[in-house]
mmCIF file of C-alpha atoms in Angstrom:
data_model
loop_
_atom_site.group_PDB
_atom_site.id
_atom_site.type_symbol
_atom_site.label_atom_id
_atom_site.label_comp_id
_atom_site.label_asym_id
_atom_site.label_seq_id
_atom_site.Cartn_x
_atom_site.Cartn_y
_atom_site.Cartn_z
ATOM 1 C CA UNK H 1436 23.181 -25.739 21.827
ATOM 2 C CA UNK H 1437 21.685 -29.132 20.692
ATOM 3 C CA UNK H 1438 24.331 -31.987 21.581
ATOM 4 C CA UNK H 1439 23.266 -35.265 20.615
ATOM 5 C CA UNK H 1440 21.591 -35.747 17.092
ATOM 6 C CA UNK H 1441 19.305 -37.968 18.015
ATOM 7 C CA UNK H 1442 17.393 -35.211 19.895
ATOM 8 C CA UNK H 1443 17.627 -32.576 16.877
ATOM 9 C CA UNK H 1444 13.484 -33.251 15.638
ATOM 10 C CA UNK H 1445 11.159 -32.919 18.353
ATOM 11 C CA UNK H 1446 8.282 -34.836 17.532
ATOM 12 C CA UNK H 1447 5.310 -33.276 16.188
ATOM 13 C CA UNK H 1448 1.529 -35.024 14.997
ATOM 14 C CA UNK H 1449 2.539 -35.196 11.304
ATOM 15 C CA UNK H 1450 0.981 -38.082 10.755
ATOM 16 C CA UNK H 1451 -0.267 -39.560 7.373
ATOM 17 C CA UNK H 1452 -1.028 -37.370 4.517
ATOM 18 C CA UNK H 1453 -4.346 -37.386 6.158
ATOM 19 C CA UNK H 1454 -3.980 -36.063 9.412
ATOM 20 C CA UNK H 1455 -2.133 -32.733 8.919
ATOM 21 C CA UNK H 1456 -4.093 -30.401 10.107
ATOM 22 C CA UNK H 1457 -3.043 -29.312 13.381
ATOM 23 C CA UNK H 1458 0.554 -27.283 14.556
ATOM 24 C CA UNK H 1459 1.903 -28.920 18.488
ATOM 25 C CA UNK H 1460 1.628 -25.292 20.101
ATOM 26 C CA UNK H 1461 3.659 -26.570 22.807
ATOM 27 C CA UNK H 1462 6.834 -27.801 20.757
ATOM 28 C CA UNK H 1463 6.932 -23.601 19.070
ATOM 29 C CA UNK H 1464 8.621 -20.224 20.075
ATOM 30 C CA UNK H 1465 11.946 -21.331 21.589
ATOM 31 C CA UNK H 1466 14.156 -18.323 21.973
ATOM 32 C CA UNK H 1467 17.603 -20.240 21.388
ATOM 33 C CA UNK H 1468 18.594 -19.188 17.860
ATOM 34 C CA UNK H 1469 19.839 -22.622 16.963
ATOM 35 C CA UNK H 1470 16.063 -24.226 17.435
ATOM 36 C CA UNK H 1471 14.546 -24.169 14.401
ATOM 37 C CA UNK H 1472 10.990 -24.321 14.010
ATOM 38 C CA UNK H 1473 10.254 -25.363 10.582
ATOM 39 C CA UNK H 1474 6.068 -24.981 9.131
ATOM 40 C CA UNK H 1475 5.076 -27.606 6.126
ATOM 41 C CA UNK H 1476 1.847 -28.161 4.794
ATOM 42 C CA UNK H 1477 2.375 -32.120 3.178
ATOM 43 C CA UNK H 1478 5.046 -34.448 4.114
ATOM 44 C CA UNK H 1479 5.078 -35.965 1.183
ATOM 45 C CA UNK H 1480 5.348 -33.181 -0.946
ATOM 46 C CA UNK H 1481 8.064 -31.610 1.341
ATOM 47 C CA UNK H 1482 11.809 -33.435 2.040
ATOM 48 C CA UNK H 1483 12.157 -31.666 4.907
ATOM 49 C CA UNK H 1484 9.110 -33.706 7.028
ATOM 50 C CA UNK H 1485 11.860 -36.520 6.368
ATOM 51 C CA UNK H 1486 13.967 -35.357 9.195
ATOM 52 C CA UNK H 1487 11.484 -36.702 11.329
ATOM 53 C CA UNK H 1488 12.828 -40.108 10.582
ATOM 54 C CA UNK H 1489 15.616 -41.371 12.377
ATOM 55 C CA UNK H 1490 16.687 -43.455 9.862
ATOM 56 C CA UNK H 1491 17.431 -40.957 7.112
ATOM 57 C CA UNK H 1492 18.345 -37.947 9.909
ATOM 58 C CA UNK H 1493 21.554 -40.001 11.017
ATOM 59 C CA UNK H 1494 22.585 -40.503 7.376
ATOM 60 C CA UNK H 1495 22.198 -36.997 6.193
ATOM 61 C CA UNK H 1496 22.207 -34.601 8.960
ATOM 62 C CA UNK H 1497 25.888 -33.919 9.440
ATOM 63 C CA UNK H 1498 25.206 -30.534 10.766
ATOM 64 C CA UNK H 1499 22.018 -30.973 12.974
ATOM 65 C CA UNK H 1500 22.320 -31.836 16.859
ATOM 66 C CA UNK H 1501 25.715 -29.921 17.048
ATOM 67 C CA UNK H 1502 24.826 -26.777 14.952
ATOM 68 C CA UNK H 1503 20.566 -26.502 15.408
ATOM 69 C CA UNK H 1504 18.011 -28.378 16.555
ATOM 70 C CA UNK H 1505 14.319 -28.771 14.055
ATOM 71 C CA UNK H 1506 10.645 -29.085 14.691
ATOM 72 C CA UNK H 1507 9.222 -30.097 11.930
ATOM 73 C CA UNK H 1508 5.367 -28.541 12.673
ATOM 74 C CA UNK H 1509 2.715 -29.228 10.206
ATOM 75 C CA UNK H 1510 -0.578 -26.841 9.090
ATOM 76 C CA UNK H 1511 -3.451 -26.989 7.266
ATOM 77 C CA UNK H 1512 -1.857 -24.873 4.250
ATOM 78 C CA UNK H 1513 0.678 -22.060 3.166
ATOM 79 C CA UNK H 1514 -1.731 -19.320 4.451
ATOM 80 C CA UNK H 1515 -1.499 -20.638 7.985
ATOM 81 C CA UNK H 1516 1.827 -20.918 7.820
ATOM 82 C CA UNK H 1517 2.375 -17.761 7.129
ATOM 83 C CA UNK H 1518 0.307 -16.769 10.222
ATOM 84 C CA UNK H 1519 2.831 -18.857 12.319
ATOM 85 C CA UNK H 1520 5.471 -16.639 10.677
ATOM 86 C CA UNK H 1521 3.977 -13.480 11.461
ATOM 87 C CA UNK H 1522 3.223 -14.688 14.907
ATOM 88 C CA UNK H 1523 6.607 -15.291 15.514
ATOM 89 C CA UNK H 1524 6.407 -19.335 16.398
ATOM 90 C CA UNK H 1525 8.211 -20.334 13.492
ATOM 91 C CA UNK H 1526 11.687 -19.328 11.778
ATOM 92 C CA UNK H 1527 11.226 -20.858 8.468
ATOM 93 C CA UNK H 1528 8.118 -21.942 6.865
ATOM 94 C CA UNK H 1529 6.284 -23.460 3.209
ATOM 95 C CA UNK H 1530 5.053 -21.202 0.975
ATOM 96 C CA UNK H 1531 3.369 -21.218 -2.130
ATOM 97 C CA UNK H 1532 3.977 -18.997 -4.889
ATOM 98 C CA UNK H 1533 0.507 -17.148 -4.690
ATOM 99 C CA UNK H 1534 0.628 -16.815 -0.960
ATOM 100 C CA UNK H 1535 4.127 -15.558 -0.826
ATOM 101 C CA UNK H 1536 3.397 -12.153 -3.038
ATOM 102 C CA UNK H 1537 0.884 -11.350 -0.928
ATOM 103 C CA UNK H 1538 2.668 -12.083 2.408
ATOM 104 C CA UNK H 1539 4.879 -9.541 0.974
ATOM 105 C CA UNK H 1540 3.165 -6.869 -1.034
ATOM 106 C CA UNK H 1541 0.616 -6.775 2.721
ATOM 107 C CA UNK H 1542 3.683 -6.889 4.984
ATOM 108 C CA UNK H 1543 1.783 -9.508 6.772
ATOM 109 C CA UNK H 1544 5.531 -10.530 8.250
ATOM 110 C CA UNK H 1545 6.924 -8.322 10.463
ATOM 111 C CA UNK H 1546 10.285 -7.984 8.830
ATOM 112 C CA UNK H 1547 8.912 -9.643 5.777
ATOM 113 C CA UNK H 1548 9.991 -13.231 4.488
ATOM 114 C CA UNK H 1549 13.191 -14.237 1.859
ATOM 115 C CA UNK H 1550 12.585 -17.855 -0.056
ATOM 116 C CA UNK H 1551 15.918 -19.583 0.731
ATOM 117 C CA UNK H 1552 14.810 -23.022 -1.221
ATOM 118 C CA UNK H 1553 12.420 -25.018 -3.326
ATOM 119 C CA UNK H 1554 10.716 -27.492 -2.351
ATOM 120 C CA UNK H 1555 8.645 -28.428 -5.208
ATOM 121 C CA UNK H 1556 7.990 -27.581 -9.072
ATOM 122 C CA UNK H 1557 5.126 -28.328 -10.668
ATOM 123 C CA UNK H 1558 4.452 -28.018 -14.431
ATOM 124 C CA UNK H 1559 8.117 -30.058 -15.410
ATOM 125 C CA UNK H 1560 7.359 -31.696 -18.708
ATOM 126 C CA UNK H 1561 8.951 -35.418 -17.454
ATOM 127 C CA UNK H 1562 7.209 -35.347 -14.251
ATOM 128 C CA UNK H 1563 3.471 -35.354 -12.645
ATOM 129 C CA UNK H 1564 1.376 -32.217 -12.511
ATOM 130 C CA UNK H 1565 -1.549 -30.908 -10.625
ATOM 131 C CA UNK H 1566 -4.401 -32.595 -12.326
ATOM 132 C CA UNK H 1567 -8.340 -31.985 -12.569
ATOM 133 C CA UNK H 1568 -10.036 -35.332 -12.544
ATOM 134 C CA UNK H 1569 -13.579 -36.144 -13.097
ATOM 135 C CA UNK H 1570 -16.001 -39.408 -13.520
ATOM 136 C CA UNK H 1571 -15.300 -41.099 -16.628
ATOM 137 C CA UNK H 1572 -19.198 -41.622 -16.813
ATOM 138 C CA UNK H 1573 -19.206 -38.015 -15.843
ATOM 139 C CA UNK H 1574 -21.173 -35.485 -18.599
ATOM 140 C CA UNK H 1575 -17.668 -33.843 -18.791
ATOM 141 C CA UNK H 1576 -15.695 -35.255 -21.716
ATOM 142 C CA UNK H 1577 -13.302 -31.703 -22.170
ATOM 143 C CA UNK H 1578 -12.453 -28.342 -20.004
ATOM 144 C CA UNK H 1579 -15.622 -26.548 -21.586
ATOM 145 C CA UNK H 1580 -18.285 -28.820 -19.773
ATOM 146 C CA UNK H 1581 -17.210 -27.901 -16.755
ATOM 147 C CA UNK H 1582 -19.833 -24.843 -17.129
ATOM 148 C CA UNK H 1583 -21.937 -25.151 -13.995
ATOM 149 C CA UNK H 1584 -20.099 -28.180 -12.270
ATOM 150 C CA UNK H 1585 -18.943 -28.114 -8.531
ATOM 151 C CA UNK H 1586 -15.794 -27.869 -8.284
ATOM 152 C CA UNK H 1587 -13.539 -29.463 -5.552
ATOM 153 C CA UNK H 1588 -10.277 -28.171 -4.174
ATOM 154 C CA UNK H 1589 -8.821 -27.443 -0.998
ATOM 155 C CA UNK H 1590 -9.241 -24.209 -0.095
ATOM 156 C CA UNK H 1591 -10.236 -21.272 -2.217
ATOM 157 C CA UNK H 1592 -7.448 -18.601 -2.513
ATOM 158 C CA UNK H 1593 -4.494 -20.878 -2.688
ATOM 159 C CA UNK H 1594 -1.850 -21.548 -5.494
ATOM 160 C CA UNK H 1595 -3.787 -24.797 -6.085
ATOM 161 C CA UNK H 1596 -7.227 -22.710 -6.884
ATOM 162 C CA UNK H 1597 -5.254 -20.677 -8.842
ATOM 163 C CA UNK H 1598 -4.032 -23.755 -11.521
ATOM 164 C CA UNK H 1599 -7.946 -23.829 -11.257
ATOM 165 C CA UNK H 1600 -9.141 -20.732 -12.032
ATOM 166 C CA UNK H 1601 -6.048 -20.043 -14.872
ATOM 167 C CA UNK H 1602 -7.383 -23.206 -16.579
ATOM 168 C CA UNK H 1603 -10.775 -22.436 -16.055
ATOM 169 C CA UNK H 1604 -9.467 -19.168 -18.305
ATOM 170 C CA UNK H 1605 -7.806 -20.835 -20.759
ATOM 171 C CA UNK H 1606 -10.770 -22.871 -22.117
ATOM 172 C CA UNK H 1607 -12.773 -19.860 -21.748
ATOM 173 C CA UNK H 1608 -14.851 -20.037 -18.983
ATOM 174 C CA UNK H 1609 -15.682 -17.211 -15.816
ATOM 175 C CA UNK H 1610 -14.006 -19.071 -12.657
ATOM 176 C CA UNK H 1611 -16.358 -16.642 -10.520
ATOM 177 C CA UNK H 1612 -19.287 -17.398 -12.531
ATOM 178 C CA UNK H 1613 -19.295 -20.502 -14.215
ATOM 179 C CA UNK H 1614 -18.414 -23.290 -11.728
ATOM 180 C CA UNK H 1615 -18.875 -23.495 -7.560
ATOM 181 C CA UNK H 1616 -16.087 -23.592 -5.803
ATOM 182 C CA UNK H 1617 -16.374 -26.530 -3.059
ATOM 183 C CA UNK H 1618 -13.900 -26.623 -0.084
ATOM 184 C CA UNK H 1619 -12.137 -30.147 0.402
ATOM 185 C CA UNK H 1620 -9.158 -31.366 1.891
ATOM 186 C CA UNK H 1621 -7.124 -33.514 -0.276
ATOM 187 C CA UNK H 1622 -7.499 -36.941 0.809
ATOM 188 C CA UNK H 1623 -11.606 -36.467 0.714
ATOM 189 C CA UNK H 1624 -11.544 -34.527 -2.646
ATOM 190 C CA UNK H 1625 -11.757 -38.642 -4.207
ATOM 191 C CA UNK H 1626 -14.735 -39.570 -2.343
ATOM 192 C CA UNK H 1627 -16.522 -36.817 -2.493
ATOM 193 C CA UNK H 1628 -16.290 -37.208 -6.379
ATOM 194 C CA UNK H 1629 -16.652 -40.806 -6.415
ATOM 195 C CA UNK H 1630 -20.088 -39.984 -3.963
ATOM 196 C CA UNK H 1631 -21.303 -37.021 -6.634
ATOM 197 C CA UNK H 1632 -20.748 -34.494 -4.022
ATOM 198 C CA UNK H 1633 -18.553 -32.559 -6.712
ATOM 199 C CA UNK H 1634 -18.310 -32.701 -10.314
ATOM 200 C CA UNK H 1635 -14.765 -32.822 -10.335
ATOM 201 C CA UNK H 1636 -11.635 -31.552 -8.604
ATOM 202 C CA UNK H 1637 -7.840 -31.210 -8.060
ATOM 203 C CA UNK H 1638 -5.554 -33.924 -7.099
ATOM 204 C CA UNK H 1639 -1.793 -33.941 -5.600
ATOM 205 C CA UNK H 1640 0.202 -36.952 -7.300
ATOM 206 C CA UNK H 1641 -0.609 -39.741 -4.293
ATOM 207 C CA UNK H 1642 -4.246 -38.787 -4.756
ATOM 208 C CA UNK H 1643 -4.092 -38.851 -8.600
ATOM 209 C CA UNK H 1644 -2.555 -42.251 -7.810
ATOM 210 C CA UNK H 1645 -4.438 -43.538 -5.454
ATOM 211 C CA UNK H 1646 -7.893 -42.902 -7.828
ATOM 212 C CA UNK H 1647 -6.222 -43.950 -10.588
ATOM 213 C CA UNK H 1648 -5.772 -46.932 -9.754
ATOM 214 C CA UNK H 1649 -8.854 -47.339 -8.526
ATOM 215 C CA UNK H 1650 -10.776 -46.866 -12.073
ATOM 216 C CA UNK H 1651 -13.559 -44.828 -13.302
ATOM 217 C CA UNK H 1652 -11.945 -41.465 -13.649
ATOM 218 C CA UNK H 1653 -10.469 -39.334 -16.496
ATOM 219 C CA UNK H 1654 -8.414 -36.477 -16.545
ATOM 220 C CA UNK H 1655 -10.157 -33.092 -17.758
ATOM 221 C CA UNK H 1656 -6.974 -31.061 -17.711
ATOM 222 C CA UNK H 1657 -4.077 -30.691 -15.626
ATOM 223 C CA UNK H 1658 -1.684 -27.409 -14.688
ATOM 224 C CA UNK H 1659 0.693 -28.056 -17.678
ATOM 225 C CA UNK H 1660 -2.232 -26.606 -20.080
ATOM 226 C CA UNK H 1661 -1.844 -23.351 -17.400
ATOM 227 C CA UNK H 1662 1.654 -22.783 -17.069
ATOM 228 C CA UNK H 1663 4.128 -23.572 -20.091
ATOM 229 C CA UNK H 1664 7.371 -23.889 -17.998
ATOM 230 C CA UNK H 1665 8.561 -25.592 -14.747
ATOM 231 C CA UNK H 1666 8.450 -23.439 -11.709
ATOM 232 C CA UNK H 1667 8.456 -23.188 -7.742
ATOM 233 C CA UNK H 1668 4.874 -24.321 -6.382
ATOM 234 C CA UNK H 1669 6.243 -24.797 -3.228
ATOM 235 C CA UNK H 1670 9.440 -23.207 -1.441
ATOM 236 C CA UNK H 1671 10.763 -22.431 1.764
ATOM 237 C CA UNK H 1672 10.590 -19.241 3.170
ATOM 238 C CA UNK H 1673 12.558 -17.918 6.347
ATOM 239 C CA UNK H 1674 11.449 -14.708 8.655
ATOM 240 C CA UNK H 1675 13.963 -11.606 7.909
ATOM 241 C CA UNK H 1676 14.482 -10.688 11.413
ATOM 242 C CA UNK H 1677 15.891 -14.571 12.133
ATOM 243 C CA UNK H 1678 18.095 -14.524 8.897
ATOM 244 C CA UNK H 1679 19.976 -10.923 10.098
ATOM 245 C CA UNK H 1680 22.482 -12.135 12.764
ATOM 246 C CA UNK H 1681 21.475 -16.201 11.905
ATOM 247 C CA UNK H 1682 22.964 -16.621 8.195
ATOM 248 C CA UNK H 1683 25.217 -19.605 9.794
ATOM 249 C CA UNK H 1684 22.320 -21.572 10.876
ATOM 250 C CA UNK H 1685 20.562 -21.304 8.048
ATOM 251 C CA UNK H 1686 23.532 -22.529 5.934
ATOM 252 C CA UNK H 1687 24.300 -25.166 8.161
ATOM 253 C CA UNK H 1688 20.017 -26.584 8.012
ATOM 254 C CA UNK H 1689 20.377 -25.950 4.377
ATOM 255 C CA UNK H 1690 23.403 -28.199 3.872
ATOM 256 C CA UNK H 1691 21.695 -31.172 5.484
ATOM 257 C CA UNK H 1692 19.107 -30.319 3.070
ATOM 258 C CA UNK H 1693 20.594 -30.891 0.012
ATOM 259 C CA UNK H 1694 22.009 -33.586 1.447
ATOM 260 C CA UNK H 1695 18.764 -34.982 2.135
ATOM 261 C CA UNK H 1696 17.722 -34.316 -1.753
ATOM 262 C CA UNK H 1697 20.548 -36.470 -2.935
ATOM 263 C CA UNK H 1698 20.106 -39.307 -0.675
ATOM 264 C CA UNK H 1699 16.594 -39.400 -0.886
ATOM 265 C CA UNK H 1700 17.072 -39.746 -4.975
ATOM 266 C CA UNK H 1701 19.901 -42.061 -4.669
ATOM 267 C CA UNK H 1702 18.445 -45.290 -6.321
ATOM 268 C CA UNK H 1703 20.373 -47.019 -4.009
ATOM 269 C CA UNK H 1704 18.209 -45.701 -1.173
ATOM 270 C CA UNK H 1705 14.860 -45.573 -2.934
ATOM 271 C CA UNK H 1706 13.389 -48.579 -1.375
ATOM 272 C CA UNK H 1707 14.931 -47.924 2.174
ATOM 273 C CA UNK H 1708 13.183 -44.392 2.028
ATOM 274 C CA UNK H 1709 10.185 -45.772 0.752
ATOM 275 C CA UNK H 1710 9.476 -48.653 3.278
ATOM 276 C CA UNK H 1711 10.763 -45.383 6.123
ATOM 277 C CA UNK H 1712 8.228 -43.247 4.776
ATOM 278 C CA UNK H 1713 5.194 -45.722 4.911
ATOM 279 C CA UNK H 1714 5.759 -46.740 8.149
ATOM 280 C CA UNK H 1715 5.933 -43.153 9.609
ATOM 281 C CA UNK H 1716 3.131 -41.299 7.787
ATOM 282 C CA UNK H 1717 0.694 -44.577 7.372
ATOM 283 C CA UNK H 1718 1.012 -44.832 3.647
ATOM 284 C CA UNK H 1719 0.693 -47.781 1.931
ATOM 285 C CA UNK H 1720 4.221 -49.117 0.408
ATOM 286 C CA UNK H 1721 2.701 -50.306 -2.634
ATOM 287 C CA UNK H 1722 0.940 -46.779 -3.407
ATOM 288 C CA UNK H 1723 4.314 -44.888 -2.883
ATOM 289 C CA UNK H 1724 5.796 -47.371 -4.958
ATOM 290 C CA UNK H 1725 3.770 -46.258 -7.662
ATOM 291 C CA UNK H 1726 4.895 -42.753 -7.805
ATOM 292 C CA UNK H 1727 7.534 -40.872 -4.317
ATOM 293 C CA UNK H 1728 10.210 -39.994 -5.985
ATOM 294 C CA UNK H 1729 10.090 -40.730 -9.600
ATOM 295 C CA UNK H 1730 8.743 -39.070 -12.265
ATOM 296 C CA UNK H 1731 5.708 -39.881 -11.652
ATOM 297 C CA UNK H 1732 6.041 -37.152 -8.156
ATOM 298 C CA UNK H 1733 6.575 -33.921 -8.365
ATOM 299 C CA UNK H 1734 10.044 -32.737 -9.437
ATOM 300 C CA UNK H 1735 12.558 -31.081 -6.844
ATOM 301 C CA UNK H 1736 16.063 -30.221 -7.992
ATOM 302 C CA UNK H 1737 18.478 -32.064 -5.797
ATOM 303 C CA UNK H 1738 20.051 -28.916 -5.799
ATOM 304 C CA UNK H 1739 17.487 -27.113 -3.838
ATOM 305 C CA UNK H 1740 17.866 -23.891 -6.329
ATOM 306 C CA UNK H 1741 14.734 -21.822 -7.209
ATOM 307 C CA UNK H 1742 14.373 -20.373 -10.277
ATOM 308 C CA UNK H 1743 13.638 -16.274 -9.547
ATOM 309 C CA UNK H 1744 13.593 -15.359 -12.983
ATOM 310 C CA UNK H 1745 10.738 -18.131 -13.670
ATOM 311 C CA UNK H 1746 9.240 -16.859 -10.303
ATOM 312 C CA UNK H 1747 9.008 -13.570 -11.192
ATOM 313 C CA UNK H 1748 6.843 -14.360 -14.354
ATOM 314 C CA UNK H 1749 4.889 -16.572 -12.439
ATOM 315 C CA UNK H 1750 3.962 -13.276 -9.966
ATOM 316 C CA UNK H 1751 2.952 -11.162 -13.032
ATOM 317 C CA UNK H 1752 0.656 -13.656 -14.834
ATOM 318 C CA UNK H 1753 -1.032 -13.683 -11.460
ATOM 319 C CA UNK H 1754 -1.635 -9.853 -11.126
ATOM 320 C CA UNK H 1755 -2.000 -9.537 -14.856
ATOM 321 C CA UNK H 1756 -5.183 -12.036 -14.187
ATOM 322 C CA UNK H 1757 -6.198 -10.449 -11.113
ATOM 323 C CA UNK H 1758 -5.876 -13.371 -8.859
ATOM 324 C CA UNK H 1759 -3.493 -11.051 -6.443
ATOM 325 C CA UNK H 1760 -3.670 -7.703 -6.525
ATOM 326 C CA UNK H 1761 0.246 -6.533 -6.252
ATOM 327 C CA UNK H 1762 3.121 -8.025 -7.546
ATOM 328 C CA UNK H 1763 6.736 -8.195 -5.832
ATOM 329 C CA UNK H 1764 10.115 -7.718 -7.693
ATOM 330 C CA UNK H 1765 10.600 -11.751 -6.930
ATOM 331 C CA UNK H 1766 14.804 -11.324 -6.656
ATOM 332 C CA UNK H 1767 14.617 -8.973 -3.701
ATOM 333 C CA UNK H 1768 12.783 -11.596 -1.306
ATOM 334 C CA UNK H 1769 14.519 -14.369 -2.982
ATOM 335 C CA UNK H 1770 17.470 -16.102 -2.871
ATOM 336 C CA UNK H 1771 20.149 -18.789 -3.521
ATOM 337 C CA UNK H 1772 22.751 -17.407 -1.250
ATOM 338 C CA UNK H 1773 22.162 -19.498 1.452
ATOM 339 C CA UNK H 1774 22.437 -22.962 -0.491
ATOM 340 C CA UNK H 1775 25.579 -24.280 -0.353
#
């Protein structure tokens, strides 16, 4: 049992946004049930890589170092989490909202997987979506000129090729025939347009941002012309077989969560967190200035609540366009029990 808060995160390479893409093998697989290991894919995308700062642990973590300990481990996306899941090395991990039906529907979990919190929502009318940029001296002035451009996102398969391919559908164009997909991770998406490598691609807000501000680029569409409504991108998923006998721990890490949420948004701590989360992940100040936590960022209720009902509809569309094959009945692997 953990003792002294201070040791509650062991340290793992998260890095900067841009240096993600490796797990610390040696810091996984404890067997006490109060060491959690804890899988995200971006830091600044997910609250909970903000454990990993002192700073904000001591002010928020009322239950950690007495109740759990965390390892905050970081992958190269939701898929490989979910491998680390399987595998055993981590309790609770990120998922996306494509991945996670098809964790379940091909019982690639032994035990399978409940979502237990959001983490992100993309598609919120007030706040900043996914969004397909391209070359403002580009040939591509609307969505129907992307007909036979390369294509840049991060990896094909994901819930971020999927905001792809659904727009691709809505402005009626083949995703498998009409455009080639190119692989990219997120920080080099922006070069490679700017160097004509790809035609145009996807960008997470600091990315948007960051190229933004740089000039010469135009929006084409973003994931608010594919979904309608708000809902989950991004959650937190934990293993069955550690939930049945470990409900308490889970209730206690979620606590310090939502405490987290509300300090993090507390406009009395915005610049604290800010300057905090520079230093540790290399960002500059002035770039997260222009968008962590305001509406210009994704939106995450402080309340940590996922919408299953939204979820579920979410699922369908995807089967209905044959992106997965089987759907789940979203409020049997979901829940808000655990929040307090």
């Amino acid at each position: 049992m953990p003792t002294n808060r201070r040791q509650f995160v062991k340290r793992t390479a998260l890095g900067g946004t841009v240096g993600i893409s490796s797990v610390i093998a040696g810091c996984m697989g404890g067997d006490d049930d109060t060491e959690l290991q804890v899988g995200i894919v971006d830091p600044l995308t997910e609250p909970v890589s903000l454990f990993e700062i002192d700073e904000i642990a001591d002010a928020v973590g009322e239950n950690m170092g007495s109740e759990y300990d965390l390892t905050v481990n970081a992958a190269e996306g939701s898929p490989q989490v979910i491998n680390q899941l399987s595998a055993g090395e981590l309790q609770i991990g990120n998922v996306a909202y494509a991945s996670f039906p098809q964790s379940i529907s091909q019982e690639a979990v032994p035990g399978g997987l409940t979502g237990i919190v959001t983490e992100a929502r993309d598609a919120h009318p007030d706040y900043k979506p996914w969004e397909i940029l391209t070359l403002e001296d580009s040939d591509i002035s609307e969505p129907e000129d992307l007909e036979g451009a390369e294509f840049g996102v991060n990896a094909v398969g994901t819930g971020v090729h999927a905001i792809c391919e659904l727009g691709l559908e809505e402005f009626g164009l083949d995703p498998d025939e009409d455009v080639e997909w190119v692989e990219i991770e997120f920080p080099a998406i922006g070069s490679a347009l700017r160097d004509g490598r790809i035609d145009a691609g996807i960008f997470v807000p600091i990315f948007a941002h960051a190229e933004e501000a740089e000039g010469g680029v135009e929006l084409v569409f973003d994931s608010t012309d594919v979904w309608d409504e708000q809902y989950d991108f991004t959650f937190l998923a934990a293993r069955n077989e550690f939930l049945d006998g470990n409900e308490d721990v889970v209730e206690y890490f979620l606590e310090d969560y939502v405490n987290l949420l509300e300090y993090i948004y507390d406009d009395d701590n915005r610049d604290d967190v800010v300057s905090l989360v520079s230093e540790e992940f290399d960002i500059p100040e002035d770039l997260l200035d222009l968008y962590y936590l305001t509406e210009e960022d994704f939106y995450r209720p402080q309340d940590g609540r996922l919408d299953i009902p939204r979820l579920q509809e979410v699922v369908d569309r995807l089967v209905e366009s044959e992106f997965i094959d089987e759907g789940i009945t979203v409020d049997d692997h979901v829940t808000n029990e655990y929040l307090p």
